[in-house]
mmCIF file of C-alpha atoms in Angstrom:
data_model
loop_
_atom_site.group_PDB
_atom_site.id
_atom_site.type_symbol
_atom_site.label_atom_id
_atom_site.label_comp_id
_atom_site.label_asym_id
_atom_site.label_seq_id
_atom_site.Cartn_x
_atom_site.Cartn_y
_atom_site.Cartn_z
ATOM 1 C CA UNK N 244 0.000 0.000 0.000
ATOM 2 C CA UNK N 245 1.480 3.309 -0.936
ATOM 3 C CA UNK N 246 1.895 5.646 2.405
ATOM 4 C CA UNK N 247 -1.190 7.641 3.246
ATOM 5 C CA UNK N 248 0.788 11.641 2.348
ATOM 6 C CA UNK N 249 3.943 12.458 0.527
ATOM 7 C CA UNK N 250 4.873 13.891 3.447
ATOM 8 C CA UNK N 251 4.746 10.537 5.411
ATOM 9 C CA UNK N 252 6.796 9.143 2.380
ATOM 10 C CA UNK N 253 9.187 11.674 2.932
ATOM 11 C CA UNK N 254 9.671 11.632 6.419
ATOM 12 C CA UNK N 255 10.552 7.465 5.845
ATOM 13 C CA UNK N 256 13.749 6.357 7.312
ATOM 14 C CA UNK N 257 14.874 4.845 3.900
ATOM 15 C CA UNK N 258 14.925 8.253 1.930
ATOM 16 C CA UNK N 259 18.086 9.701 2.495
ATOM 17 C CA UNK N 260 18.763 11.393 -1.258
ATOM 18 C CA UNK N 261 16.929 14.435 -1.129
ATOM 19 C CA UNK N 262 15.430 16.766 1.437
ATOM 20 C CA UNK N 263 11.751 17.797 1.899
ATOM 21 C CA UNK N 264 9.509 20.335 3.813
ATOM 22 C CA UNK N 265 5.989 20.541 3.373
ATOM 23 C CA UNK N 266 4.200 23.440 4.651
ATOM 24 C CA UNK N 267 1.379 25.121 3.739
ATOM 25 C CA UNK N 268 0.535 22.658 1.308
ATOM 26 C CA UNK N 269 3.947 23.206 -0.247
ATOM 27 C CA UNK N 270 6.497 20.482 -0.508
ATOM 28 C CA UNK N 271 9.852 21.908 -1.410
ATOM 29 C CA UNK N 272 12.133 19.376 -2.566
ATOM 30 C CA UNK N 273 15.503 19.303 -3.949
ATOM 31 C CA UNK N 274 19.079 17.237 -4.251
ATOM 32 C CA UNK N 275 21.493 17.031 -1.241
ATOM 33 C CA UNK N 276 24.801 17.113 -2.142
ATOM 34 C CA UNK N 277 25.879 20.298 -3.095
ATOM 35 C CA UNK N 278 29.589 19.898 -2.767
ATOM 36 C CA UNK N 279 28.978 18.066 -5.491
ATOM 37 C CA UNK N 280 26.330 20.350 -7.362
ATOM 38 C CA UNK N 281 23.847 17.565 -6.509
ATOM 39 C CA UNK N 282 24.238 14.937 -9.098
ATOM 40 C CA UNK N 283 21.654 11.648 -8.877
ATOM 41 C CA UNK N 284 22.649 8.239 -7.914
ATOM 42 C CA UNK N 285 21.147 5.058 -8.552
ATOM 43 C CA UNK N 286 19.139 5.818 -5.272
ATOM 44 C CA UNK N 287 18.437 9.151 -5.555
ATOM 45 C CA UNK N 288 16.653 8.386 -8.773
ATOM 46 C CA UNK N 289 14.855 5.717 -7.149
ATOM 47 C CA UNK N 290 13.767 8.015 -4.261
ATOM 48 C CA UNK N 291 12.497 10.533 -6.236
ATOM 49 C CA UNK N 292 10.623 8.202 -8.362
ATOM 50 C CA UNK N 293 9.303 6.839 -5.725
ATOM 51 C CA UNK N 294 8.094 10.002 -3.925
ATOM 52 C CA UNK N 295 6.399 11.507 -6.950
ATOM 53 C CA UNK N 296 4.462 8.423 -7.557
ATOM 54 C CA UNK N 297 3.288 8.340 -3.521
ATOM 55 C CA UNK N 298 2.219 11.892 -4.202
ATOM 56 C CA UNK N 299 -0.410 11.277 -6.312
ATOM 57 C CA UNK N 300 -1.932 9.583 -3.325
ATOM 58 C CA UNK N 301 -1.315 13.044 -0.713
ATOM 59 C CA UNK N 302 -3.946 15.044 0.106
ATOM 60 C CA UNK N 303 -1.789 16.816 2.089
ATOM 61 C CA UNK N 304 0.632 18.444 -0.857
ATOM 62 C CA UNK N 305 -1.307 20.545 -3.701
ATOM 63 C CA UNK N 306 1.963 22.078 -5.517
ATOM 64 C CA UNK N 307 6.053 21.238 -5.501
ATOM 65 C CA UNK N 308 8.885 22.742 -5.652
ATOM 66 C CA UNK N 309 12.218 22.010 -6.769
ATOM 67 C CA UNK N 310 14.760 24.451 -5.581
ATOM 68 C CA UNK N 311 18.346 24.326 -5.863
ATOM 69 C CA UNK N 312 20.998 23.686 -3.371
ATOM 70 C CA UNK N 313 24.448 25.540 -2.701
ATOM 71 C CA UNK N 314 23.851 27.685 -5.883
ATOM 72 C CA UNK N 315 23.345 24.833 -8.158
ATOM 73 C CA UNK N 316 20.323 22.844 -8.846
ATOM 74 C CA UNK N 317 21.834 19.249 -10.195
ATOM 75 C CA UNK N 318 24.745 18.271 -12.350
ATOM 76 C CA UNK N 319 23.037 15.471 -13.526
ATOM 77 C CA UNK N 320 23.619 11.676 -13.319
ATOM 78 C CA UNK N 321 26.895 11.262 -10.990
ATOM 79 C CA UNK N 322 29.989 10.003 -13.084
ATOM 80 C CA UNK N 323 31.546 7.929 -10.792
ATOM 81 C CA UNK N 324 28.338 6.978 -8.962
ATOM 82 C CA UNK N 325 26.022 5.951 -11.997
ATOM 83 C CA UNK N 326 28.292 6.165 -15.000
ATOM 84 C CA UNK N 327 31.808 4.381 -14.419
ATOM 85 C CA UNK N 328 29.583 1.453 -12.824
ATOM 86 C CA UNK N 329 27.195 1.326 -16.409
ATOM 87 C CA UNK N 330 29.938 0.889 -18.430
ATOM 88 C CA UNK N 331 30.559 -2.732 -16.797
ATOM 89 C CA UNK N 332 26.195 -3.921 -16.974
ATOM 90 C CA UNK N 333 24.619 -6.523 -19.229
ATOM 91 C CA UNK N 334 22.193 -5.031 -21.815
ATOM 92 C CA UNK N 335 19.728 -6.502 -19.428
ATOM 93 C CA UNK N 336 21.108 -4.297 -16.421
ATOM 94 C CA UNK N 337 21.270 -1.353 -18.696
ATOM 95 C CA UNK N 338 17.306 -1.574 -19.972
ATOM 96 C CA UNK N 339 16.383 -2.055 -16.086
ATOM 97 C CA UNK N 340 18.306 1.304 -15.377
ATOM 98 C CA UNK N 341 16.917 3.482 -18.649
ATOM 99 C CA UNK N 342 13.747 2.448 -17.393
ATOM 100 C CA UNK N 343 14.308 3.068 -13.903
ATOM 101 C CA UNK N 344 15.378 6.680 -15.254
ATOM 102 C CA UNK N 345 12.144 7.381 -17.361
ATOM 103 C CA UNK N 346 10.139 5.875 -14.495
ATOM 104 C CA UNK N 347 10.793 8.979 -12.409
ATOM 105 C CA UNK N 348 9.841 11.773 -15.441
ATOM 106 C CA UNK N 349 6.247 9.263 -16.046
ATOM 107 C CA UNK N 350 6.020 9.984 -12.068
ATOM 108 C CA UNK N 351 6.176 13.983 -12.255
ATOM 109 C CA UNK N 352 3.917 13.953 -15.066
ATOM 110 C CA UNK N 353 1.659 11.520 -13.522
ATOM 111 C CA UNK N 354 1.657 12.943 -9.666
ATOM 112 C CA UNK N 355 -1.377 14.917 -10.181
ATOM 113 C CA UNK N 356 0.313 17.791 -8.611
ATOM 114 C CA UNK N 357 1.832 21.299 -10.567
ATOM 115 C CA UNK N 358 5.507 21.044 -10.186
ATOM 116 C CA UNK N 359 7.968 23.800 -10.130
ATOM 117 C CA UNK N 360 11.594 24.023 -11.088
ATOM 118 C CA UNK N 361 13.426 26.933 -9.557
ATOM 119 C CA UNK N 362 16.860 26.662 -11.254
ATOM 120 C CA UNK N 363 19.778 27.939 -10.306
ATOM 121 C CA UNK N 364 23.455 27.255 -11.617
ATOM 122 C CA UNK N 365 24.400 24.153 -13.382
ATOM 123 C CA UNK N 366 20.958 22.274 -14.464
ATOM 124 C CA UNK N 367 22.797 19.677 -16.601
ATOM 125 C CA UNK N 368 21.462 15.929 -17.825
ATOM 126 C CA UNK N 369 19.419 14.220 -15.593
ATOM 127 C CA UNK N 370 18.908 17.220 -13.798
ATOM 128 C CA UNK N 371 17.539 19.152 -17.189
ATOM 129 C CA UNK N 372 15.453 16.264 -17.801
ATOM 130 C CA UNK N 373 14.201 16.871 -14.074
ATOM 131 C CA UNK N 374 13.500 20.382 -15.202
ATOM 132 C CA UNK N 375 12.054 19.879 -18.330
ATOM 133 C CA UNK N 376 9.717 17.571 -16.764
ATOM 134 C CA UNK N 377 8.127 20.250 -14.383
ATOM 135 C CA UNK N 378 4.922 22.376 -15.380
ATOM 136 C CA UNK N 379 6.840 25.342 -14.786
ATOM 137 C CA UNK N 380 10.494 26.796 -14.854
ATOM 138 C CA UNK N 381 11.855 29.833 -13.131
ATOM 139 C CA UNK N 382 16.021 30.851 -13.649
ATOM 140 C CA UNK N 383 18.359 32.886 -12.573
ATOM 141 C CA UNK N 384 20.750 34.789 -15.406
ATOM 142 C CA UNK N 385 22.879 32.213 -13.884
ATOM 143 C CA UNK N 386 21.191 29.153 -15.024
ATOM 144 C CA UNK N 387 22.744 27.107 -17.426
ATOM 145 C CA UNK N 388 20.880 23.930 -18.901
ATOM 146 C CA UNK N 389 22.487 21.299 -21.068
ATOM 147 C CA UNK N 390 21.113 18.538 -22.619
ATOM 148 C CA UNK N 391 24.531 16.820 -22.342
ATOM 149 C CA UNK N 392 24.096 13.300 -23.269
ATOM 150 C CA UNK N 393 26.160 13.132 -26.657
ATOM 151 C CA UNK N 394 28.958 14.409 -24.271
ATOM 152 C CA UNK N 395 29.297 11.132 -22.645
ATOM 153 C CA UNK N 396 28.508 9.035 -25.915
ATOM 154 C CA UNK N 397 24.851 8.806 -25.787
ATOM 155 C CA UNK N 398 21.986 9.669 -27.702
ATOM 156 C CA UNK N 399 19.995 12.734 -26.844
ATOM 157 C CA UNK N 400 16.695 10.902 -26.546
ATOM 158 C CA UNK N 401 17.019 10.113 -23.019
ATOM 159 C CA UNK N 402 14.159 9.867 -20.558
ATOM 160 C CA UNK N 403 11.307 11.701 -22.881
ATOM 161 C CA UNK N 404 13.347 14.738 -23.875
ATOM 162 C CA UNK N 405 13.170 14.004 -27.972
ATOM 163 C CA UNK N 406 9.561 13.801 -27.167
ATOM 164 C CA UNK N 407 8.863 16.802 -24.131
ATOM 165 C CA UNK N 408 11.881 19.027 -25.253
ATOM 166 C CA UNK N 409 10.726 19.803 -28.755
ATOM 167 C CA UNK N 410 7.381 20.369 -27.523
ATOM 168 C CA UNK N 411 8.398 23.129 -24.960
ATOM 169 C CA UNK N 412 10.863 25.348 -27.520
ATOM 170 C CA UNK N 413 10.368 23.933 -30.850
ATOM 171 C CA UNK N 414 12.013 20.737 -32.508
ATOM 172 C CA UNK N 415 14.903 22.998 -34.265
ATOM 173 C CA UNK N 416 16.404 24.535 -30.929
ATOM 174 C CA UNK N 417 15.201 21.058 -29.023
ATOM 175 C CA UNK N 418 17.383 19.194 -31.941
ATOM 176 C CA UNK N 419 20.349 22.136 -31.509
ATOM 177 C CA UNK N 420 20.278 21.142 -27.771
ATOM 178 C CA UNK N 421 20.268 17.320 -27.701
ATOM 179 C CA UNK N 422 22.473 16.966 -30.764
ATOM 180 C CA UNK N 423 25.078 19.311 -29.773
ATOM 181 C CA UNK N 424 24.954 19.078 -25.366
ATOM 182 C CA UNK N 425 25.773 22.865 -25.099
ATOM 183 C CA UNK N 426 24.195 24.694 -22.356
ATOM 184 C CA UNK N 427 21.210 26.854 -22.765
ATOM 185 C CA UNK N 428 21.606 30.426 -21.166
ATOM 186 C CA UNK N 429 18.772 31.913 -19.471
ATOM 187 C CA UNK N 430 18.084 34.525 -21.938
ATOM 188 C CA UNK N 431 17.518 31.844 -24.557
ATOM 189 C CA UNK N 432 15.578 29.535 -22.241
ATOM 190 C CA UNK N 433 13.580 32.270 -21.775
ATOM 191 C CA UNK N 434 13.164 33.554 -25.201
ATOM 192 C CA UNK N 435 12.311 29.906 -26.197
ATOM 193 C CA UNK N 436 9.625 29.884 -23.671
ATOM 194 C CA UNK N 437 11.630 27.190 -21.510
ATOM 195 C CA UNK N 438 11.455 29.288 -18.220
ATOM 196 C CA UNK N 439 8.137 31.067 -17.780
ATOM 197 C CA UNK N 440 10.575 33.767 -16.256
ATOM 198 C CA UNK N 441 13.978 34.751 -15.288
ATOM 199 C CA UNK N 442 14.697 36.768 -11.799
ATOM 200 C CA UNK N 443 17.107 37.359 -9.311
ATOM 201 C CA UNK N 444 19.114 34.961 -7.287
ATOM 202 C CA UNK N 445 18.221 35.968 -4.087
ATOM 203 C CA UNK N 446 14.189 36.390 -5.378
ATOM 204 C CA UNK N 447 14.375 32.820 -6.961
ATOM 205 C CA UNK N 448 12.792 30.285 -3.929
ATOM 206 C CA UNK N 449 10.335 33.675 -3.231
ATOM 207 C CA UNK N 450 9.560 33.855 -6.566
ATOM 208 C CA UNK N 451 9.020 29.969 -7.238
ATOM 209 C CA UNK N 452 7.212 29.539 -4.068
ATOM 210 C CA UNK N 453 4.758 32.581 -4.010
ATOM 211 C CA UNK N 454 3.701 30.755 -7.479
ATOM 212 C CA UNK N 455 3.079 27.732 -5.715
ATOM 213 C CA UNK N 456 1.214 29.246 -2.963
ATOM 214 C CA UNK N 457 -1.173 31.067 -5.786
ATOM 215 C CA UNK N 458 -2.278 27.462 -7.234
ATOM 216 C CA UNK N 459 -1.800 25.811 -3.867
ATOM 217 C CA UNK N 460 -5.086 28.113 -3.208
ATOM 218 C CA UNK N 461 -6.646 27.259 -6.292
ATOM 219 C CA UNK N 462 -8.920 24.044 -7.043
ATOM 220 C CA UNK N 463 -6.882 21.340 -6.202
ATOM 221 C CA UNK N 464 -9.045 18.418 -8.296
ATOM 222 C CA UNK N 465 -9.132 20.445 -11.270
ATOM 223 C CA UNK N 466 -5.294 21.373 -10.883
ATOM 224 C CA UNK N 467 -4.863 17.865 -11.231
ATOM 225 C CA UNK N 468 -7.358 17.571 -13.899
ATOM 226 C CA UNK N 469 -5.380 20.659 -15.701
ATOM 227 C CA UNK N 470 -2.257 18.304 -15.477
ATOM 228 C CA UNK N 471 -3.737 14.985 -16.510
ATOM 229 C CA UNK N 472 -5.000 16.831 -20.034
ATOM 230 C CA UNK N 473 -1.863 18.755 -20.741
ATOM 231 C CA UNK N 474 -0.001 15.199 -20.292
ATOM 232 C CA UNK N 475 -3.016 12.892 -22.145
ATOM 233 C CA UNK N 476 -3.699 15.206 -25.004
ATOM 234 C CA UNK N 477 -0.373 15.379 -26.398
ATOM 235 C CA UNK N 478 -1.329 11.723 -28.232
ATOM 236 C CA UNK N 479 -5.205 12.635 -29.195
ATOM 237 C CA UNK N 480 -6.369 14.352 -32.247
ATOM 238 C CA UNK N 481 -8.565 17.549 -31.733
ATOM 239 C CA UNK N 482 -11.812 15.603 -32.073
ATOM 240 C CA UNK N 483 -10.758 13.365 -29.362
ATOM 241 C CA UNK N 484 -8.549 16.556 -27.168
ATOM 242 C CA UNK N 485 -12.157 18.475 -27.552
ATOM 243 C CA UNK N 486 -14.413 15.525 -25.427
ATOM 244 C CA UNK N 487 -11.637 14.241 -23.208
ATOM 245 C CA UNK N 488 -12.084 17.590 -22.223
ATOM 246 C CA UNK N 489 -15.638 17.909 -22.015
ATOM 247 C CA UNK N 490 -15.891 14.891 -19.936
ATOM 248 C CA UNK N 491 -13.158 16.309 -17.480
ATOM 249 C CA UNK N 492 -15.216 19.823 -17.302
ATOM 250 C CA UNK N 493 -18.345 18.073 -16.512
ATOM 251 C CA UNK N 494 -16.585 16.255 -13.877
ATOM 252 C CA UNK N 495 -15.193 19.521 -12.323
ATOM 253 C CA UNK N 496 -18.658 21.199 -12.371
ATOM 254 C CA UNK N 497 -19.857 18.148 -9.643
ATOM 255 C CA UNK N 498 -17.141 19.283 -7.203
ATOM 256 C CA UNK N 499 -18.272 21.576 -4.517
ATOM 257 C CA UNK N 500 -15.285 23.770 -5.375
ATOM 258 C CA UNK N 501 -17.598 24.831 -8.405
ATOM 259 C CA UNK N 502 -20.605 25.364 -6.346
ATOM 260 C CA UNK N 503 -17.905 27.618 -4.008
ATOM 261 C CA UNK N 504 -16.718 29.563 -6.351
ATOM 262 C CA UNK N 505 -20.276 30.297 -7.938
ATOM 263 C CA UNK N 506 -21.683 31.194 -4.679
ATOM 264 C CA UNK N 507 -18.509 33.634 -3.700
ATOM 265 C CA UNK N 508 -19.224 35.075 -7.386
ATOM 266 C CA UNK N 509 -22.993 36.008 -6.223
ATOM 267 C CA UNK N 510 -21.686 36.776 -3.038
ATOM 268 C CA UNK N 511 -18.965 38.962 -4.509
ATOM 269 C CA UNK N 512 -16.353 37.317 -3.017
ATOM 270 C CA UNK N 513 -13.324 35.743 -3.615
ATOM 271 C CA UNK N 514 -14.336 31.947 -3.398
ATOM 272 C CA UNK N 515 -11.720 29.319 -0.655
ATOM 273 C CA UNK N 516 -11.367 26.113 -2.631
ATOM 274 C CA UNK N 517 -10.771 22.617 -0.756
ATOM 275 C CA UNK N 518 -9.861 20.937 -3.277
ATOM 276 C CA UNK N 519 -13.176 18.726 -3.442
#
């Protein structure tokens, strides 16, 4: 049985990767080792994975965010952690690890939960994919994001990005990225409409979390509604995008958060959601 809250999944003696506080509805997450500029391990990954899936589950979490640590927000997949030891697997070993890998973006997308990136520093690899994989992106002019997998010998389609990257800032700077591995600065992730906005260092967890808090207050069920479309109607045509969201509409107008906000309308207020 998965634990009753993310936060309860959190607080479990066995994750030991990453750090978590939840407050307010809030969980802020992010990678521990910043001596290191927080690369992944093989349990790290697994972690993460793990918690994102649990959160679907929370009622107790209604946005995340992913903050950096030490000026950095991940370097990626740790080279002598994960990469000198996948150099010696079986095919067999390898598949179980590229899975284990995509496993944790299919968990973000499927948590039911906005997620935030606030990036900061060197967002490289794994850690891109990480970002990429978020709802929403906030840099620093620091921020420097790089695709980087041809720069260890692999291809570029690693863990959805030939299929989310393109989709985000266009399939001619997505194919610049992944083919190439050089870093994209935070003017041109911003320009390409890969960070909703770029702000000040010290402004950037602020900034990040004040977002949060905004849909934190909002419907909850039909934030997660929001997210399951977005993810589902990438693979429908508009015929089919046009009554999968009819059906989720008519589903939102039975929640009492509907009936809330109508009667704070006629009320003229501003309407408290529940997220039921």
């Amino acid at each position: 049985m998965p634990p009753k809250s993310a936060k309860e999944a959190a607080m479990r003696s066995d994750v030991q990767h990453f750090t978590c506080r939840i407050e307010d509805g809030i969980a802020r997450i992010n990678l521990d080792r910043p001596e290191r500029k927080n690369p992944l391990t093989f349990d790290s990954y697994a972690e993460l994975r793990d918690w994102f899936r649990n959160l679907h589950y929370s009622d107790d979490v209604r946005a995340v965010v992913f903050t950096p640590n030490g000026g950095n927000f991940s370097s990626g997949g740790d080279v002598h952690d994960i990469i000198g030891p996948l150099t010696g697997m079986s095919m067999k070993e390898l598949l179980r690890f590229t899975r284990m890998t995509g496993d944790l973006v299919k968990a973000m997308v499927n948590c039911g939960k906005p997620v935030i990136s606030a990036i900061d520093g060197i967002c490289a690899g794994a850690g891109a994919i990480i970002a990429m994989a978020s709802d929403l992106r906030i840099a620093t002019p620091e921020a420097k994001t790089a695709f980087l997998f041809t720069r260890v010998g692999l291809a570029g389609c690693d863990m959805g990005a030939c299929a989310i990257l393109p989709r985000i800032i266009g399939q001619g700077r997505a194919a610049e990225l992944l083919y190439t591995g050089r870093a994209m600065s935070a003017e041109e992730g911003a320009a390409w409409g890969f960070y909703n906005r770029v702000v000040a260092a010290d402004t950037l967890e602020a900034e990040a979390t004040e977002i949060a808090r905004r849909i934190a207050a909002g419907p909850n069920f039909a934030h997660m509604m929001t997210k399951t479309m977005l993810a589902q109607e990438w693979a429908m045509s508009i015929e089919q995008a046009i009554e999968a969201e009819a059906q989720a509409q008519a589903i939102c107008m039975q929640t009492e958060d509907f009936t809330r906000a109508y009667n704070a309308f006629v009320a003229k207020g501003k309407p408290v959601f529940e997220g039921n």
